[in-house]
Short mmCIF file of C-alpha atoms in Angstrom, two decimals:
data_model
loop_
_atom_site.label_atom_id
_atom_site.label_comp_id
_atom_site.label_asym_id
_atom_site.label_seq_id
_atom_site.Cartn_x
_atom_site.Cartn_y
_atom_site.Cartn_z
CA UNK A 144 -0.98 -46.08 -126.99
CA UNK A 145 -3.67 -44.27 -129.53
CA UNK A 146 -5.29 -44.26 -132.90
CA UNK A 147 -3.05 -42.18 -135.22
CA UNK A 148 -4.48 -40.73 -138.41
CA UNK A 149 -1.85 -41.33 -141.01
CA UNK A 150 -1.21 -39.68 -144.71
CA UNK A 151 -3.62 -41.26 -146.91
CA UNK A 152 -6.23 -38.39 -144.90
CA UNK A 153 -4.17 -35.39 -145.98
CA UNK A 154 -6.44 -33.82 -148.29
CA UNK A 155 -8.86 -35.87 -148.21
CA UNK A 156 -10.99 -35.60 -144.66
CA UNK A 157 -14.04 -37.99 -145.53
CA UNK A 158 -14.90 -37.56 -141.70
CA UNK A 159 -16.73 -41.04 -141.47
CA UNK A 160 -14.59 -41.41 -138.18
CA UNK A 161 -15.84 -38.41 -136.91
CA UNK A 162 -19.04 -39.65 -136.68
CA UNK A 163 -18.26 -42.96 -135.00
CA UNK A 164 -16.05 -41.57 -132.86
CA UNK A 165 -17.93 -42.38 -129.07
CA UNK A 166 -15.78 -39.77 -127.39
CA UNK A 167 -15.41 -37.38 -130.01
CA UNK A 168 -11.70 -37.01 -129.67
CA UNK A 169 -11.07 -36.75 -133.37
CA UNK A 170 -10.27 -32.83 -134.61
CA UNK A 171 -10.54 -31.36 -138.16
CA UNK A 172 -6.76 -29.52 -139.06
CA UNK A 173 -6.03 -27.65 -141.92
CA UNK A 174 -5.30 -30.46 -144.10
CA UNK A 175 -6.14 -34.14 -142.41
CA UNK A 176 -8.39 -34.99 -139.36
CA UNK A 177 -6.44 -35.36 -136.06
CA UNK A 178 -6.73 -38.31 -132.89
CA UNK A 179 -6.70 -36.25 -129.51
CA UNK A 180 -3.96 -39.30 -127.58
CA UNK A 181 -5.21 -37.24 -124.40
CA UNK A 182 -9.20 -38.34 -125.36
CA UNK A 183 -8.93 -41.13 -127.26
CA UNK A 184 -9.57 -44.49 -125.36
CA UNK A 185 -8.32 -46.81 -128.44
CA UNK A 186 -11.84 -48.43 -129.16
CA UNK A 187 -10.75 -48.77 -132.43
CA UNK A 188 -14.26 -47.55 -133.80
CA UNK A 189 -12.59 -45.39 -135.92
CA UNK A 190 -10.58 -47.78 -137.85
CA UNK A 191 -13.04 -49.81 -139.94
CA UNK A 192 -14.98 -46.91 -141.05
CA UNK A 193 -12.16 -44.82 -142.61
CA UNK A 194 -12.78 -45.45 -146.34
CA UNK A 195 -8.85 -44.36 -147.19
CA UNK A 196 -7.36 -46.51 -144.51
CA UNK A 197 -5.33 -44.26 -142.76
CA UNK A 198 -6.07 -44.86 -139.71
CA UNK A 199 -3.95 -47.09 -137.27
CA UNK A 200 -3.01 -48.55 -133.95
CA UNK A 201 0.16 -46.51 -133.13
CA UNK A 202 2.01 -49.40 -132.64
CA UNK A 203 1.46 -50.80 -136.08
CA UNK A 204 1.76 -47.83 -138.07
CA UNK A 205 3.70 -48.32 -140.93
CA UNK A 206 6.96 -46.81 -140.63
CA UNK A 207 6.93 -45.07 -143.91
CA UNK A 208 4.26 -42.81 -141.91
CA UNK A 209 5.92 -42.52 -138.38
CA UNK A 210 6.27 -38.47 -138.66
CA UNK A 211 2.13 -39.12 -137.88
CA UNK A 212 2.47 -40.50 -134.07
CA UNK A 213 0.73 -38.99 -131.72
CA UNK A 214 2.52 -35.23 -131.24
CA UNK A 215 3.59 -34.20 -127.16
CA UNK A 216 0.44 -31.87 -126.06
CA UNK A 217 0.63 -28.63 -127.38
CA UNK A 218 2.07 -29.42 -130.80
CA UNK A 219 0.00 -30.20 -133.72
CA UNK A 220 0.54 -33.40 -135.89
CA UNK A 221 2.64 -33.52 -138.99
CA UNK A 222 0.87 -32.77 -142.43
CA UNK A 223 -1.83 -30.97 -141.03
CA UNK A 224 -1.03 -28.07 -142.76
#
């Protein structure tokens, strides 16, 4: 399991994550920031900073916001633009 950045970052990108990221697996899309699953070892770092709270343990991501799971490599998460 990962991080997953969910919709209350679409259009918003504050980027405080990106910062406390230790393994910098968090991306900038078009239209929300992005959790690399492939980089990401789920130190939950992320979490507490993110001033929208959008971001989540995959496993307790709210339902309401599953189209946001981590993507199979190659394709690009939803809402990103």
């Amino acid at each position: 399991m990962t991080y997953v950045i969910a919709a209350p970052c679409v259009d918003v990108k504050d980027k405080a994550c990106l910062e406390e990221c230790p393994v910098d697996c968090i991306t900038e899309g078009p239209r929300a920031l992005l959790i690399d699953p492939e980089e990401c070892v789920d130190c939950g770092a992320c979490e507490p900073v993110c001033p929208v709270e959008a971001i989540f343990y995959e496993e307790e991501l709210p339902e309401e916001w599953a189209v946001h799971r981590a993507p199979l490599p190659g394709i690009s998460q939803a809402a990103t633009g």
